[in-house]
mmCIF file of C-alpha atoms and ligand atoms in Angstrom:
data_model
loop_
_atom_site.group_PDB
_atom_site.id
_atom_site.type_symbol
_atom_site.label_atom_id
_atom_site.label_comp_id
_atom_site.label_asym_id
_atom_site.label_seq_id
_atom_site.Cartn_x
_atom_site.Cartn_y
_atom_site.Cartn_z
ATOM 1 C CA MET A 1 89.305 -24.331 15.142
ATOM 2 C CA LYS A 2 86.936 -23.959 17.941
ATOM 3 C CA TYR A 3 87.683 -21.499 20.587
ATOM 4 C CA ALA A 4 85.568 -20.924 23.541
ATOM 5 C CA VAL A 5 85.405 -17.752 25.014
ATOM 6 C CA PHE A 6 85.616 -18.286 28.755
ATOM 7 C CA ASN A 7 85.934 -17.045 32.366
ATOM 8 C CA ASN A 8 84.090 -18.471 35.352
ATOM 9 C CA LYS A 9 83.248 -14.862 36.187
ATOM 10 C CA GLY A 10 80.157 -13.336 35.167
ATOM 11 C CA GLY A 11 80.304 -9.828 33.458
ATOM 12 C CA VAL A 12 83.385 -9.776 32.489
ATOM 13 C CA GLY A 13 82.858 -9.383 28.494
ATOM 14 C CA LYS A 14 82.481 -12.778 27.268
ATOM 15 C CA SER A 15 79.873 -12.407 25.140
ATOM 16 C CA THR A 16 81.018 -8.988 23.934
ATOM 17 C CA LEU A 17 84.656 -10.483 23.180
ATOM 18 C CA ALA A 18 82.905 -13.634 21.432
ATOM 19 C CA VAL A 19 80.825 -11.557 19.252
ATOM 20 C CA HIS A 20 83.522 -9.222 18.211
ATOM 21 C CA ILE A 21 85.905 -11.975 17.499
ATOM 22 C CA ALA A 22 83.466 -13.841 15.479
ATOM 23 C CA HIS A 23 82.581 -10.705 13.286
ATOM 24 C CA GLY A 24 85.723 -9.427 13.166
ATOM 25 C CA LEU A 25 87.068 -12.840 11.594
ATOM 26 C CA ALA A 26 83.991 -12.953 9.425
ATOM 27 C CA LEU A 27 84.921 -9.420 7.876
ATOM 28 C CA GLU A 28 88.722 -10.873 7.378
ATOM 29 C CA GLY A 29 87.045 -13.158 5.118
ATOM 30 C CA TYR A 30 86.990 -16.417 7.295
ATOM 31 C CA LYS A 31 83.701 -18.503 7.661
ATOM 32 C CA VAL A 32 82.618 -18.558 11.010
ATOM 33 C CA LEU A 33 80.150 -19.990 13.179
ATOM 34 C CA LEU A 34 79.086 -18.193 16.680
ATOM 35 C CA LEU A 35 77.645 -20.709 18.927
ATOM 36 C CA ASP A 36 75.803 -19.481 21.954
ATOM 37 C CA MET A 37 75.999 -21.488 24.975
ATOM 38 C CA ASP A 38 75.121 -18.922 27.402
ATOM 39 C CA GLY A 39 71.808 -19.063 28.685
ATOM 40 C CA GLN A 40 71.095 -15.536 28.692
ATOM 41 C CA ASN A 41 71.352 -15.212 24.637
ATOM 42 C CA ASP A 42 73.410 -12.232 24.813
ATOM 43 C CA ALA A 43 75.670 -13.391 21.784
ATOM 44 C CA SER A 44 72.295 -13.413 19.814
ATOM 45 C CA LEU A 45 70.853 -10.042 21.200
ATOM 46 C CA PHE A 46 74.484 -8.344 20.766
ATOM 47 C CA LEU A 47 73.748 -9.234 16.778
ATOM 48 C CA GLY A 48 70.297 -8.357 16.779
ATOM 49 C CA PHE A 49 68.406 -11.561 17.067
ATOM 50 C CA THR A 50 65.557 -12.205 19.898
ATOM 51 C CA SER A 51 64.270 -15.661 20.674
ATOM 52 C CA GLU A 52 61.220 -14.466 17.788
ATOM 53 C CA ASP A 53 63.688 -14.718 15.197
ATOM 54 C CA TYR A 54 64.407 -18.419 15.610
ATOM 55 C CA LYS A 55 62.168 -21.579 16.219
ATOM 56 C CA LYS A 56 64.832 -24.402 16.493
ATOM 57 C CA THR A 57 67.750 -24.150 18.956
ATOM 58 C CA LEU A 58 70.831 -26.776 19.932
ATOM 59 C CA TYR A 59 68.492 -27.836 22.633
ATOM 60 C CA ASP A 60 66.134 -29.359 20.130
ATOM 61 C CA VAL A 61 69.110 -31.286 18.423
ATOM 62 C CA ILE A 62 70.823 -32.181 21.816
ATOM 63 C CA SER A 63 67.545 -33.574 23.572
ATOM 64 C CA SER A 64 66.979 -36.892 22.581
ATOM 65 C CA ARG A 65 63.316 -36.635 22.330
ATOM 66 C CA GLN A 66 63.240 -34.623 19.109
ATOM 67 C CA ARG A 67 64.665 -35.387 15.548
ATOM 68 C CA VAL A 68 65.978 -31.952 14.706
ATOM 69 C CA GLU A 69 69.120 -31.600 11.995
ATOM 70 C CA LEU A 70 71.837 -29.387 13.333
ATOM 71 C CA GLN A 71 71.868 -27.211 9.970
ATOM 72 C CA GLU A 72 68.044 -26.347 10.970
ATOM 73 C CA CYS A 73 68.986 -24.017 13.683
ATOM 74 C CA ILE A 74 71.813 -22.382 12.355
ATOM 75 C CA ILE A 75 70.738 -18.515 11.300
ATOM 76 C CA HIS A 76 72.698 -16.367 9.049
ATOM 77 C CA ALA A 77 73.585 -13.540 10.943
ATOM 78 C CA ARG A 78 76.231 -11.434 8.846
ATOM 79 C CA ASP A 79 78.082 -12.051 5.697
ATOM 80 C CA ASN A 80 80.444 -15.079 6.419
ATOM 81 C CA LEU A 81 78.775 -15.137 10.129
ATOM 82 C CA ASP A 82 76.399 -17.731 11.045
ATOM 83 C CA LEU A 83 74.832 -17.896 14.336
ATOM 84 C CA LEU A 84 73.994 -21.260 16.390
ATOM 85 C CA PRO A 85 71.468 -20.018 19.325
ATOM 86 C CA SER A 86 70.738 -21.882 22.388
ATOM 87 C CA THR A 87 67.896 -20.726 24.716
ATOM 88 C CA GLN A 88 67.641 -23.326 27.104
ATOM 89 C CA VAL A 89 70.986 -23.800 28.007
ATOM 90 C CA ASP A 90 69.670 -25.164 31.531
ATOM 91 C CA LEU A 91 67.554 -27.673 30.007
ATOM 92 C CA ILE A 92 70.735 -28.716 28.172
ATOM 93 C CA ASN A 93 72.602 -28.769 31.485
ATOM 94 C CA LEU A 94 70.113 -30.986 33.036
ATOM 95 C CA GLU A 95 70.480 -33.393 29.840
ATOM 96 C CA PHE A 96 74.287 -33.946 30.130
ATOM 97 C CA PHE A 97 74.097 -34.423 34.131
ATOM 98 C CA ARG A 98 72.748 -37.997 32.500
ATOM 99 C CA GLU A 99 75.892 -37.988 30.339
ATOM 100 C CA ALA A 100 78.596 -40.442 31.573
ATOM 101 C CA ARG A 101 80.932 -39.103 28.706
ATOM 102 C CA ILE A 102 80.724 -35.290 29.059
ATOM 103 C CA ASP A 103 84.366 -35.089 27.391
ATOM 104 C CA LEU A 104 82.730 -36.469 24.185
ATOM 105 C CA ILE A 105 79.166 -35.110 24.171
ATOM 106 C CA LEU A 106 79.391 -31.955 22.104
ATOM 107 C CA LYS A 107 81.889 -34.026 19.628
ATOM 108 C CA GLU A 108 79.177 -36.108 18.698
ATOM 109 C CA LYS A 109 76.338 -33.950 18.812
ATOM 110 C CA LEU A 110 78.280 -31.056 16.886
ATOM 111 C CA LYS A 111 79.631 -33.586 14.214
ATOM 112 C CA PRO A 112 77.553 -32.241 11.634
ATOM 113 C CA LEU A 113 79.564 -28.806 11.729
ATOM 114 C CA GLU A 114 82.491 -30.360 10.208
ATOM 115 C CA GLU A 115 80.839 -30.799 7.133
ATOM 116 C CA LEU A 116 79.937 -27.220 6.805
ATOM 117 C CA GLY A 117 83.148 -25.690 5.889
ATOM 118 C CA TYR A 118 83.285 -23.243 8.825
ATOM 119 C CA HIS A 119 87.292 -21.787 9.614
ATOM 120 C CA PHE A 120 86.528 -21.067 12.999
ATOM 121 C CA VAL A 121 83.830 -21.709 15.586
ATOM 122 C CA ILE A 122 83.558 -19.325 18.483
ATOM 123 C CA ILE A 123 81.599 -20.359 21.737
ATOM 124 C CA ASP A 124 80.077 -17.769 24.026
ATOM 125 C CA CYS A 125 79.994 -19.635 27.441
ATOM 126 C CA GLY A 126 77.957 -18.711 30.166
ATOM 127 C CA PRO A 127 79.893 -17.813 33.655
ATOM 128 C CA GLN A 128 80.726 -20.643 36.451
ATOM 129 C CA ARG A 129 81.338 -24.063 36.602
ATOM 130 C CA THR A 130 78.337 -26.079 34.878
ATOM 131 C CA LYS A 131 77.960 -29.432 33.070
ATOM 132 C CA VAL A 132 77.429 -27.229 29.880
ATOM 133 C CA ASN A 133 80.893 -25.679 30.486
ATOM 134 C CA ASP A 134 82.962 -28.799 31.509
ATOM 135 C CA ALA A 135 81.170 -30.109 27.975
ATOM 136 C CA VAL A 136 82.426 -26.800 26.183
ATOM 137 C CA LEU A 137 86.022 -27.144 27.614
ATOM 138 C CA CYS A 138 86.519 -30.500 26.329
ATOM 139 C CA TYR A 139 85.300 -29.823 23.021
ATOM 140 C CA ALA A 140 87.060 -26.394 22.273
ATOM 141 C CA ASP A 141 90.557 -26.607 20.791
ATOM 142 C CA GLY A 142 91.910 -23.506 22.518
ATOM 143 C CA LEU A 143 90.039 -20.640 25.261
ATOM 144 C CA ILE A 144 89.908 -17.023 24.935
ATOM 145 C CA VAL A 145 89.764 -15.251 28.542
ATOM 146 C CA PRO A 146 88.545 -12.112 28.609
ATOM 147 C CA VAL A 147 89.425 -10.450 32.174
ATOM 148 C CA GLN A 148 87.816 -7.325 33.645
ATOM 149 C CA MET A 149 90.432 -4.484 34.691
ATOM 150 C CA GLN A 150 89.191 -5.018 38.599
ATOM 151 C CA ALA A 151 91.368 -6.409 41.320
ATOM 152 C CA ALA A 152 88.741 -9.225 42.066
ATOM 153 C CA SER A 153 88.744 -10.309 38.604
ATOM 154 C CA VAL A 154 92.328 -10.272 37.948
ATOM 155 C CA ARG A 155 92.674 -12.660 41.045
ATOM 156 C CA ALA A 156 89.869 -14.768 39.825
ATOM 157 C CA VAL A 157 91.841 -15.818 36.867
ATOM 158 C CA GLY A 158 93.421 -18.432 39.040
ATOM 159 C CA ASN A 159 89.786 -20.163 39.143
ATOM 160 C CA ILE A 160 90.171 -20.759 35.633
ATOM 161 C CA TYR A 161 93.668 -22.810 35.966
ATOM 162 C CA GLU A 162 92.042 -24.748 38.699
ATOM 163 C CA TYR A 163 88.743 -25.590 36.686
ATOM 164 C CA LEU A 164 91.017 -26.913 33.987
ATOM 165 C CA SER A 165 93.166 -29.052 36.398
ATOM 166 C CA ASP A 166 89.814 -30.319 37.763
ATOM 167 C CA MET A 167 88.734 -31.370 34.019
ATOM 168 C CA ARG A 168 92.354 -32.853 33.547
ATOM 169 C CA LEU A 169 92.785 -30.171 30.735
ATOM 170 C CA ASP A 170 95.885 -28.507 29.886
ATOM 171 C CA ALA A 171 96.381 -24.961 31.067
ATOM 172 C CA GLY A 172 98.294 -24.691 27.555
ATOM 173 C CA MET A 173 94.606 -24.625 26.112
ATOM 174 C CA ILE A 174 94.499 -20.862 27.175
ATOM 175 C CA LYS A 175 95.426 -19.428 23.847
ATOM 176 C CA LEU A 176 94.505 -15.446 24.779
ATOM 177 C CA VAL A 177 93.655 -13.401 27.765
ATOM 178 C CA VAL A 178 92.190 -10.087 27.003
ATOM 179 C CA PRO A 179 92.281 -7.496 29.372
ATOM 180 C CA ASN A 180 88.866 -5.811 29.349
ATOM 181 C CA MET A 181 87.163 -2.808 30.462
ATOM 182 C CA PHE A 182 90.587 -1.018 30.815
ATOM 183 C CA ASP A 183 90.284 2.698 31.774
ATOM 184 C CA GLN A 184 93.228 4.574 31.380
ATOM 185 C CA ARG A 185 92.307 7.574 33.622
ATOM 186 C CA ILE A 186 92.182 5.421 36.736
ATOM 187 C CA ASN A 187 95.667 4.403 38.200
ATOM 188 C CA ASP A 188 94.117 1.050 39.171
ATOM 189 C CA SER A 189 93.539 -0.468 35.761
ATOM 190 C CA LYS A 190 97.462 0.122 35.376
ATOM 191 C CA GLU A 191 98.131 -1.904 38.828
ATOM 192 C CA ASN A 192 95.659 -4.632 37.781
ATOM 193 C CA MET A 193 97.373 -4.657 34.487
ATOM 194 C CA GLU A 194 100.576 -5.238 36.253
ATOM 195 C CA LEU A 195 99.034 -8.003 38.515
ATOM 196 C CA LEU A 196 97.494 -9.860 35.354
ATOM 197 C CA GLU A 197 100.691 -9.646 33.907
ATOM 198 C CA GLU A 198 102.707 -11.629 36.832
ATOM 199 C CA PHE A 199 99.747 -13.915 36.696
ATOM 200 C CA ILE A 200 99.965 -14.849 32.987
ATOM 201 C CA ALA A 201 103.413 -16.589 32.543
ATOM 202 C CA ASN A 202 103.682 -15.824 28.967
ATOM 203 C CA ASP A 203 103.633 -12.403 27.742
ATOM 204 C CA ASP A 204 102.554 -13.798 23.995
ATOM 205 C CA LEU A 205 99.305 -14.738 25.675
ATOM 206 C CA LEU A 206 98.200 -11.410 26.809
ATOM 207 C CA ALA A 207 96.296 -9.257 24.107
ATOM 208 C CA PRO A 208 96.108 -5.672 24.141
ATOM 209 C CA PRO A 209 93.449 -4.205 26.478
ATOM 210 C CA ILE A 210 89.985 -2.971 25.302
ATOM 211 C CA PHE A 211 89.094 0.435 26.867
ATOM 212 C CA ARG A 212 85.819 0.701 28.662
ATOM 213 C CA ARG A 213 83.466 2.746 26.228
ATOM 214 C CA THR A 214 80.201 3.405 26.654
ATOM 215 C CA LYS A 215 79.706 2.873 22.894
ATOM 216 C CA ILE A 216 80.419 -0.663 23.117
ATOM 217 C CA ALA A 217 77.647 -1.441 25.484
ATOM 218 C CA GLU A 218 75.398 0.677 23.259
ATOM 219 C CA ALA A 219 76.338 -0.936 20.520
ATOM 220 C CA GLY A 220 75.208 -4.241 21.762
ATOM 221 C CA LYS A 221 71.854 -2.754 23.157
ATOM 222 C CA LEU A 222 71.338 -1.802 19.398
ATOM 223 C CA GLY A 223 72.093 -5.386 17.964
ATOM 224 C CA LYS A 224 74.845 -4.170 16.108
ATOM 225 C CA THR A 225 78.284 -4.735 16.454
ATOM 226 C CA VAL A 226 81.404 -2.004 17.054
ATOM 227 C CA TYR A 227 82.331 -2.575 13.336
ATOM 228 C CA GLU A 228 78.882 -1.180 12.275
ATOM 229 C CA HIS A 229 78.875 1.491 15.361
ATOM 230 C CA ASP A 230 82.008 2.723 16.696
ATOM 231 C CA SER A 231 85.403 2.757 14.823
ATOM 232 C CA GLU A 232 87.622 3.429 17.574
ATOM 233 C CA SER A 233 86.557 0.468 19.704
ATOM 234 C CA ALA A 234 86.598 -1.644 16.178
ATOM 235 C CA ARG A 235 90.111 -1.238 16.030
ATOM 236 C CA GLN A 236 91.115 -2.442 19.407
ATOM 237 C CA PHE A 237 88.981 -5.562 18.484
ATOM 238 C CA GLU A 238 90.766 -5.957 15.158
ATOM 239 C CA SER A 239 94.001 -6.209 16.963
ATOM 240 C CA ILE A 240 92.494 -8.774 19.086
ATOM 241 C CA VAL A 241 91.218 -10.646 15.963
ATOM 242 C CA LYS A 242 94.666 -10.287 14.514
ATOM 243 C CA LYS A 243 96.514 -12.282 17.357
ATOM 244 C CA VAL A 244 93.716 -14.985 16.969
ATOM 245 C CA ILE A 245 94.824 -15.406 13.175
ATOM 246 C CA SER A 246 98.713 -14.993 14.002
ATOM 247 C CA HIS A 247 98.089 -17.876 16.881
ATOM 248 C CA VAL A 248 96.026 -20.345 14.415
ATOM 249 C CA GLN A 249 98.880 -19.737 11.563
ATOM 250 C CA ARG A 250 101.658 -20.590 13.977
ATOM 251 C CA GLU A 251 99.858 -23.831 15.237
HETATM 252 N N1 ATP B 1 84.769 -2.536 27.246
HETATM 253 C C1 ATP B 1 83.635 -2.276 27.415
HETATM 254 N N2 ATP B 1 83.260 -1.226 27.397
HETATM 255 C C2 ATP B 1 82.090 -0.858 27.932
HETATM 256 N N3 ATP B 1 80.854 -1.627 28.322
HETATM 257 C C3 ATP B 1 81.334 -3.222 27.951
HETATM 258 C C4 ATP B 1 82.678 -3.443 27.536
HETATM 259 N N4 ATP B 1 82.998 -4.536 27.510
HETATM 260 C C5 ATP B 1 81.729 -5.277 28.048
HETATM 261 N N5 ATP B 1 80.824 -4.253 28.221
HETATM 262 C C6 ATP B 1 79.280 -4.223 28.921
HETATM 263 O O1 ATP B 1 79.283 -4.616 29.895
HETATM 264 C C7 ATP B 1 78.167 -5.910 29.927
HETATM 265 C C8 ATP B 1 78.595 -6.847 30.392
HETATM 266 O O2 ATP B 1 79.380 -7.555 29.094
HETATM 267 P P1 ATP B 1 79.169 -9.054 28.884
HETATM 268 O O3 ATP B 1 77.706 -9.542 28.531
HETATM 269 O O4 ATP B 1 79.830 -9.281 27.343
HETATM 270 O O5 ATP B 1 79.651 -9.999 29.902
HETATM 271 P P2 ATP B 1 79.719 -11.728 30.319
HETATM 272 O O6 ATP B 1 80.949 -12.099 30.467
HETATM 273 O O7 ATP B 1 79.250 -12.337 28.884
HETATM 274 O O8 ATP B 1 78.571 -11.645 30.974
HETATM 275 P P3 ATP B 1 77.762 -13.062 31.603
HETATM 276 O O9 ATP B 1 78.769 -13.892 32.632
HETATM 277 O O10 ATP B 1 76.580 -12.451 32.148
HETATM 278 O O11 ATP B 1 77.798 -13.952 30.129
HETATM 279 C C9 ATP B 1 77.637 -5.664 28.939
HETATM 280 O O12 ATP B 1 76.476 -4.705 28.875
HETATM 281 C C10 ATP B 1 78.381 -5.146 27.907
HETATM 282 O O13 ATP B 1 78.014 -4.241 26.906
HETATM 283 MG MG1 MG B 2 77.680 -13.469 28.517
#
């Protein structure tokens, strides 16, 4: 299964969620590839890798001028968890502008992944509407959407539905909505949670919230996941991972 962690809005926790779903699934024994499609490289950094740690990236595979095998770009990040970094997403975006079939491009370029036996490919997306995101939305089997528990962010959820509709994609591809940076101490968070519940027609899509915790940001800065740093946050991400697994088992 290929899940993209997506939201047009920046800074809502896409990279954090992508890394923790990927590592969480790996800890459950699934073989996972985390595909970094965010120009800022955060998924790699949150796992403790910098651009010094890899020479070849997805751009080398996608660029028509080079002859690089996909396998050469994959790095081993943790037990059961591999990482496919892409440092030059802006250049990939330019390449994709020349593509007539944006809906097929990643399917074709990432075809070798099918032979590598991954149970899950988790894709960390950059924000906004880009050609790269168009391609990712067409490639993914489902979307996991983190929403920051802030009124403006909750209202912006409508933009995701609009984007899917403009791409002629079915809103049913949203498999899970994850309220993030929930703060129990603020009333606002509860109101925003109710607002989100109104937005999301199907309760089954809504995951339990992830609380705002300094340790989550701290783990990212240390290049660790919360499973290696903070057992309380780890429990919250584990319940999201269980939801992902139960969705897959049902489909
Ligand atoms: N639940 C949380 N509690 C505390 N900090 C968090 C939480 N979730 C994410 N953060 C922090 O918030 C910042 C933004 O998160 P993240 O980078 O995952 O967002 P993003 O949606 O990927 O951003 P971008 O759109 O820039 O790619 C990071 O510093 C991250 O460590
Ligand atoms: Mg990010």
